[in-house]
PDB file of C-alpha atoms in Angstrom:
ATOM      1  CA  MET A1404      11.645  18.900  32.372  1.00 47.00           C
ATOM      2  CA  LYS A1405       9.551  16.265  31.660  1.00 53.00           C
ATOM      3  CA  PRO A1406       8.934  14.902  27.943  1.00 61.00           C
ATOM      4  CA  ARG A1407       5.571  15.216  26.340  1.00 71.00           C
ATOM      5  CA  ALA A1408       3.239  12.505  25.947  1.00 78.00           C
ATOM      6  CA  PHE A1409       2.176  12.174  22.335  1.00 86.00           C
ATOM      7  CA  VAL A1410      -0.732  10.469  21.494  1.00 86.00           C
ATOM      8  CA  PRO A1411      -0.731   8.872  17.531  1.00 86.00           C
ATOM      9  CA  GLU A1412      -4.220   9.156  17.009  1.00 88.00           C
ATOM     10  CA  LYS A1413      -4.214  13.119  17.967  1.00 91.00           C
ATOM     11  CA  LEU A1414      -0.689  13.656  17.337  1.00 91.00           C
ATOM     12  CA  ASP A1415       0.740  17.586  17.408  1.00 91.00           C
ATOM     13  CA  LEU A1416       2.924  17.250  14.578  1.00 91.00           C
ATOM     14  CA  ALA A1417       4.152  20.908  14.500  1.00 90.00           C
ATOM     15  CA  VAL A1418       5.334  20.461  18.264  1.00 92.00           C
ATOM     16  CA  PHE A1419       6.573  16.937  17.410  1.00 93.00           C
ATOM     17  CA  ILE A1420       8.626  17.726  14.900  1.00 92.00           C
ATOM     18  CA  ARG A1421       9.917  20.397  16.574  1.00 92.00           C
ATOM     19  CA  GLU A1422      11.110  18.534  19.760  1.00 93.00           C
ATOM     20  CA  SER A1423      12.277  15.619  17.496  1.00 92.00           C
ATOM     21  CA  GLY A1424       9.713  13.364  18.813  1.00 91.00           C
ATOM     22  CA  SER A1425       9.808   9.363  18.308  1.00 93.00           C
ATOM     23  CA  LEU A1426       6.701   7.249  18.993  1.00 94.00           C
ATOM     24  CA  GLU A1427       6.676   3.176  18.511  1.00 94.00           C
ATOM     25  CA  GLY A1428       4.328   0.746  19.327  1.00 94.00           C
ATOM     26  CA  GLU A1429       1.809  -2.231  18.267  1.00 95.00           C
ATOM     27  CA  TRP A1430      -1.561  -2.406  16.579  1.00 95.00           C
ATOM     28  CA  PRO A1431      -3.662  -5.061  16.301  1.00 95.00           C
ATOM     29  CA  ALA A1432      -3.949  -5.386  12.304  1.00 93.00           C
ATOM     30  CA  ALA A1433      -7.768  -5.897  12.525  1.00 92.00           C
ATOM     31  CA  SER A1434      -7.789  -2.301  14.451  1.00 93.00           C
ATOM     32  CA  LEU A1435      -7.187  -0.752  10.634  1.00 94.00           C
ATOM     33  CA  GLN A1436     -10.499  -1.139   8.882  1.00 94.00           C
ATOM     34  CA  ARG A1437      -9.560  -0.654   5.437  1.00 94.00           C
ATOM     35  CA  LEU A1438      -6.837  -2.791   5.476  1.00 93.00           C
ATOM     36  CA  ALA A1439      -8.602  -5.436   7.080  1.00 93.00           C
ATOM     37  CA  ASP A1440     -11.478  -5.004   4.601  1.00 93.00           C
ATOM     38  CA  ALA A1441      -8.546  -6.303   2.310  1.00 89.00           C
ATOM     39  CA  ALA A1442      -8.283  -9.459   4.069  1.00 89.00           C
ATOM     40  CA  ALA A1443      -8.828 -13.214   2.307  1.00 88.00           C
ATOM     41  CA  PRO A1444     -12.190 -14.692   3.624  1.00 89.00           C
ATOM     42  CA  GLU A1445     -10.551 -17.672   4.972  1.00 90.00           C
ATOM     43  CA  ALA A1446      -7.816 -15.214   6.494  1.00 90.00           C
ATOM     44  CA  PRO A1447      -9.056 -12.466   8.437  1.00 91.00           C
ATOM     45  CA  ALA A1448      -7.385  -9.586   9.911  1.00 90.00           C
ATOM     46  CA  ALA A1449      -7.892 -10.663  13.625  1.00 91.00           C
ATOM     47  CA  GLY A1450      -5.671 -13.592  12.921  1.00 92.00           C
ATOM     48  CA  TRP A1451      -2.876 -11.676  11.326  1.00 93.00           C
ATOM     49  CA  PRO A1452       0.254 -10.989  13.497  1.00 95.00           C
ATOM     50  CA  ALA A1453       0.119  -7.338  15.239  1.00 95.00           C
ATOM     51  CA  LEU A1454       1.658  -4.534  12.844  1.00 95.00           C
ATOM     52  CA  ARG A1455       5.330  -3.132  14.316  1.00 97.00           C
ATOM     53  CA  TRP A1456       5.819   1.091  13.902  1.00 96.00           C
ATOM     54  CA  SER A1457       7.694   4.128  14.603  1.00 96.00           C
ATOM     55  CA  LEU A1458       7.336   7.317  13.649  1.00 96.00           C
ATOM     56  CA  GLN A1459      10.151   9.740  14.575  1.00 96.00           C
ATOM     57  CA  GLY A1460      10.123  13.969  13.740  1.00 94.00           C
ATOM     58  CA  GLU A1461      13.199  15.449  12.750  1.00 94.00           C
ATOM     59  CA  VAL A1462      13.493  19.859  11.945  1.00 94.00           C
ATOM     60  CA  ARG A1463      16.233  19.902   8.717  1.00 91.00           C
ATOM     61  CA  GLN A1464      17.895  23.261   8.302  1.00 88.00           C
ATOM     62  CA  PRO A1465      19.666  23.494   4.692  1.00 86.00           C
ATOM     63  CA  LYS A1466      22.244  26.142   4.084  1.00 87.00           C
ATOM     64  CA  GLY A1467      20.839  29.481   2.907  1.00 82.00           C
ATOM     65  CA  GLY A1468      17.158  27.462   3.616  1.00 83.00           C
ATOM     66  CA  GLN A1469      14.318  27.574   5.923  1.00 87.00           C
ATOM     67  CA  ALA A1470      13.834  25.126   8.549  1.00 89.00           C
ATOM     68  CA  GLN A1471      12.187  21.737   7.181  1.00 90.00           C
ATOM     69  CA  ALA A1472       9.528  19.807   9.102  1.00 92.00           C
ATOM     70  CA  TRP A1473      10.244  16.031   8.496  1.00 93.00           C
ATOM     71  CA  LEU A1474       8.242  12.780   9.760  1.00 95.00           C
ATOM     72  CA  HIS A1475       9.936   9.215   9.334  1.00 96.00           C
ATOM     73  CA  VAL A1476       7.229   6.342   9.024  1.00 96.00           C
ATOM     74  CA  ALA A1477       8.562   2.688   9.351  1.00 97.00           C
ATOM     75  CA  CYS A1478       6.107  -0.247   9.450  1.00 97.00           C
ATOM     76  CA  GLN A1479       5.639  -3.749   9.360  1.00 97.00           C
ATOM     77  CA  ALA A1480       2.894  -5.942   8.778  1.00 95.00           C
ATOM     78  CA  GLU A1481       1.797  -9.187   7.309  1.00 95.00           C
ATOM     79  CA  VAL A1482      -1.089  -9.385   5.466  1.00 95.00           C
ATOM     80  CA  ALA A1483      -3.472 -12.276   3.941  1.00 94.00           C
ATOM     81  CA  LEU A1484      -4.892 -12.023   0.679  1.00 94.00           C
ATOM     82  CA  THR A1485      -6.436 -13.902  -2.060  1.00 93.00           C
ATOM     83  CA  CYS A1486      -4.602 -15.202  -4.291  1.00 92.00           C
ATOM     84  CA  GLN A1487      -5.426 -14.552  -8.138  1.00 91.00           C
ATOM     85  CA  ARG A1488      -4.946 -17.712  -9.656  1.00 88.00           C
ATOM     86  CA  CYS A1489      -5.698 -19.872  -7.372  1.00 89.00           C
ATOM     87  CA  LEU A1490      -7.791 -17.929  -4.914  1.00 89.00           C
ATOM     88  CA  LYS A1491      -6.824 -19.371  -1.848  1.00 91.00           C
ATOM     89  CA  PRO A1492      -4.826 -17.155   0.756  1.00 93.00           C
ATOM     90  CA  VAL A1493      -1.397 -15.539   0.227  1.00 94.00           C
ATOM     91  CA  THR A1494       0.650 -13.675   3.137  1.00 93.00           C
ATOM     92  CA  GLU A1495       2.297 -10.641   2.143  1.00 94.00           C
ATOM     93  CA  ALA A1496       5.037  -9.074   3.967  1.00 95.00           C
ATOM     94  CA  LEU A1497       3.907  -5.600   3.912  1.00 95.00           C
ATOM     95  CA  ALA A1498       7.414  -3.047   4.790  1.00 96.00           C
ATOM     96  CA  ILE A1499       7.444   1.243   4.997  1.00 95.00           C
ATOM     97  CA  ASP A1500      10.125   3.149   5.360  1.00 95.00           C
ATOM     98  CA  ARG A1501       9.556   6.373   4.215  1.00 93.00           C
ATOM     99  CA  TRP A1502      10.262  10.246   4.709  1.00 94.00           C
ATOM    100  CA  ILE A1503       7.489  12.814   4.543  1.00 92.00           C
ATOM    101  CA  ARG A1504       8.218  16.556   4.567  1.00 90.00           C
ATOM    102  CA  PHE A1505       5.706  18.998   5.826  1.00 91.00           C
ATOM    103  CA  VAL A1506       5.225  22.578   4.740  1.00 89.00           C
ATOM    104  CA  ASP A1507       2.798  25.173   5.691  1.00 86.00           C
ATOM    105  CA  THR A1508      -0.075  25.193   3.161  1.00 83.00           C
ATOM    106  CA  GLU A1509      -2.032  23.130   0.237  1.00 84.00           C
ATOM    107  CA  ALA A1510      -0.988  25.207  -2.357  1.00 84.00           C
ATOM    108  CA  GLU A1511       2.871  24.800  -1.209  1.00 83.00           C
ATOM    109  CA  ALA A1512       2.546  20.952  -1.041  1.00 82.00           C
ATOM    110  CA  GLU A1513       0.783  20.866  -4.418  1.00 83.00           C
ATOM    111  CA  ALA A1514       3.651  23.104  -5.694  1.00 80.00           C
ATOM    112  CA  LEU A1515       6.839  20.946  -4.276  1.00 81.00           C
ATOM    113  CA  ASP A1516       5.547  17.632  -4.594  1.00 75.00           C
ATOM    114  CA  VAL A1517       5.792  18.104  -8.595  1.00 76.00           C
ATOM    115  CA  ASP A1518       9.501  19.122  -8.323  1.00 76.00           C
ATOM    116  CA  SER A1519      10.216  16.360  -5.699  1.00 76.00           C
ATOM    117  CA  ASP A1520      10.892  12.851  -4.951  1.00 77.00           C
ATOM    118  CA  ASP A1521      10.034  12.965  -1.619  1.00 78.00           C
ATOM    119  CA  ASP A1522       6.364  13.275  -0.492  1.00 86.00           C
ATOM    120  CA  VAL A1523       5.263  16.343   0.801  1.00 86.00           C
ATOM    121  CA  LEU A1524       1.957  16.807   2.529  1.00 87.00           C
ATOM    122  CA  ALA A1525       0.637  20.082   4.030  1.00 87.00           C
ATOM    123  CA  LEU A1526       1.412  20.265   8.235  1.00 88.00           C
ATOM    124  CA  PRO A1527      -1.817  19.291   9.729  1.00 89.00           C
ATOM    125  CA  ARG A1528      -3.119  20.569  13.026  1.00 86.00           C
ATOM    126  CA  HIS A1529      -3.804  17.313  14.568  1.00 90.00           C
ATOM    127  CA  LEU A1530      -2.548  14.517  12.686  1.00 91.00           C
ATOM    128  CA  ASP A1531      -3.966  10.696  13.032  1.00 93.00           C
ATOM    129  CA  ALA A1532      -0.662   8.177  12.969  1.00 93.00           C
ATOM    130  CA  ARG A1533      -3.058   5.192  13.025  1.00 94.00           C
ATOM    131  CA  GLU A1534      -4.924   6.406   9.444  1.00 94.00           C
ATOM    132  CA  LEU A1535      -1.901   8.197   8.085  1.00 94.00           C
ATOM    133  CA  ILE A1536       0.080   4.388   8.508  1.00 95.00           C
ATOM    134  CA  GLU A1537      -3.194   2.709   7.165  1.00 95.00           C
ATOM    135  CA  ASP A1538      -3.211   4.879   4.083  1.00 94.00           C
ATOM    136  CA  GLU A1539       0.439   3.301   3.644  1.00 94.00           C
ATOM    137  CA  LEU A1540       0.081  -0.069   3.931  1.00 95.00           C
ATOM    138  CA  LEU A1541      -2.920   0.028   1.400  1.00 95.00           C
ATOM    139  CA  LEU A1542      -0.596   2.095  -0.986  1.00 94.00           C
ATOM    140  CA  GLU A1543       1.682  -1.127  -0.229  1.00 95.00           C
ATOM    141  CA  LEU A1544      -0.518  -3.645  -1.266  1.00 94.00           C
ATOM    142  CA  PRO A1545       0.298  -5.278  -4.194  1.00 94.00           C
ATOM    143  CA  LEU A1546      -2.019  -4.804  -7.013  1.00 92.00           C
ATOM    144  CA  VAL A1547      -2.420  -8.670  -8.037  1.00 93.00           C
ATOM    145  CA  PRO A1548      -1.525 -10.978  -5.265  1.00 93.00           C
ATOM    146  CA  ARG A1549      -0.455 -14.181  -5.925  1.00 92.00           C
ATOM    147  CA  HIS A1550       1.781 -16.654  -4.768  1.00 90.00           C
ATOM    148  CA  ASP A1551       4.870 -17.926  -6.347  1.00 90.00           C
ATOM    149  CA  ALA A1552       3.813 -21.353  -6.861  1.00 88.00           C
ATOM    150  CA  CYS A1553       0.178 -22.387  -5.952  1.00 87.00           C
ATOM    151  CA  PRO A1554      -0.207 -24.480  -3.353  1.00 83.00           C
ATOM    152  CA  GLU A1555      -2.762 -27.014  -5.289  1.00 79.00           C
ATOM    153  CA  PRO A1556      -2.668 -27.041  -9.151  1.00 76.00           C
ATOM    154  CA  LEU A1557      -4.994 -25.190 -10.936  1.00 70.00           C
ATOM    155  CA  PRO A1558      -7.999 -26.774 -12.700  1.00 70.00           C
ATOM    156  CA  GLN A1559      -7.158 -27.219 -16.662  1.00 70.00           C
ATOM    157  CA  ALA A1560      -8.795 -28.813 -19.184  1.00 58.00           C
ATOM    158  CA  PRO A1561      -7.608 -32.463 -20.373  1.00 63.00           C
ATOM    159  CA  ASP A1562      -5.441 -31.928 -23.567  1.00 62.00           C
ATOM    160  CA  GLU A1563      -7.167 -34.190 -25.872  1.00 59.00           C
ATOM    161  CA  GLU A1564     -10.531 -32.263 -25.064  1.00 59.00           C
ATOM    162  CA  VAL A1565      -9.026 -28.900 -25.642  1.00 57.00           C
ATOM    163  CA  VAL A1566      -7.491 -30.112 -29.254  1.00 58.00           C
ATOM    164  CA  GLU A1567     -11.007 -31.681 -30.023  1.00 62.00           C
ATOM    165  CA  ALA A1568     -12.670 -28.524 -29.373  1.00 60.00           C
ATOM    166  CA  GLU A1569     -10.257 -26.738 -31.603  1.00 63.00           C
ATOM    167  CA  GLU A1570     -10.979 -29.306 -34.569  1.00 67.00           C
ATOM    168  CA  ASP A1571     -14.570 -29.473 -34.386  1.00 71.00           C
ATOM    169  CA  ARG A1572     -14.903 -25.079 -34.424  1.00 75.00           C
ATOM    170  CA  PRO A1573     -15.277 -23.949 -37.479  1.00 77.00           C
ATOM    171  CA  ASN A1574     -12.825 -21.341 -38.985  1.00 79.00           C
ATOM    172  CA  PRO A1575     -13.923 -18.012 -38.605  1.00 76.00           C
ATOM    173  CA  PHE A1576     -11.781 -16.562 -41.376  1.00 81.00           C
ATOM    174  CA  ALA A1577     -13.078 -19.763 -43.902  1.00 79.00           C
ATOM    175  CA  LYS A1578     -16.165 -17.774 -45.078  1.00 78.00           C
ATOM    176  CA  LEU A1579     -13.464 -14.749 -45.983  1.00 79.00           C
ATOM    177  CA  ALA A1580     -11.617 -16.542 -47.908  1.00 81.00           C
ATOM    178  CA  ALA A1581     -14.396 -18.078 -49.957  1.00 79.00           C
ATOM    179  CA  LEU A1582     -15.915 -14.934 -50.749  1.00 81.00           C
ATOM    180  CA  LYS A1583     -12.580 -13.377 -52.042  1.00 82.00           C
ATOM    181  CA  ARG A1584     -11.770 -16.718 -54.165  1.00 82.00           C
ATOM    182  CA  GLY A1585     -15.045 -15.275 -55.628  1.00 77.00           C
ATOM    183  CA  GLY A1586     -16.968 -18.285 -54.254  1.00 63.00           C
ATOM    184  CA  SER A1587     -19.624 -18.867 -51.718  1.00 58.00           C
ATOM    185  CA  ALA A1588     -19.251 -20.060 -48.478  1.00 52.00           C
TER     186      ALA A1588
END
């Protein structure tokens, strides 16, 4: 019997998992629009390397329990974001290596997700693997992208100007101290 051909953008997930299906490939980073929108303006997603991904379905049979549907999602990508210190592009390597358990209903997924360390989702009829992988990559983006050491020194005011500015500024508590002593400011 010829193995079934699975299409990542319209994956029959129940069959994929039941048959222990396996898919892998590469996509241009620019094809994931929401991820591409996070790009630094000077380094658009069209210039990023292609992202590599793989999916593996698995049925697990725990002792004394029902069979469980699992999907292993793995992906590696390099993205260029805007450094929040120097505002220049910073390259971030993203890696996903996650198992997701699928159950029959949203209610069951919600109940299991509360008590479990694993990701639990309701089993859809068809799954867009590209969208799932993009979601996982977006969750991996750093909250505050920045270089370990920025390529250019950050602009700073000369030390003398800072000291002079502090000396010229009146102390906001001087009036309060004068009032407390019984005098006027």
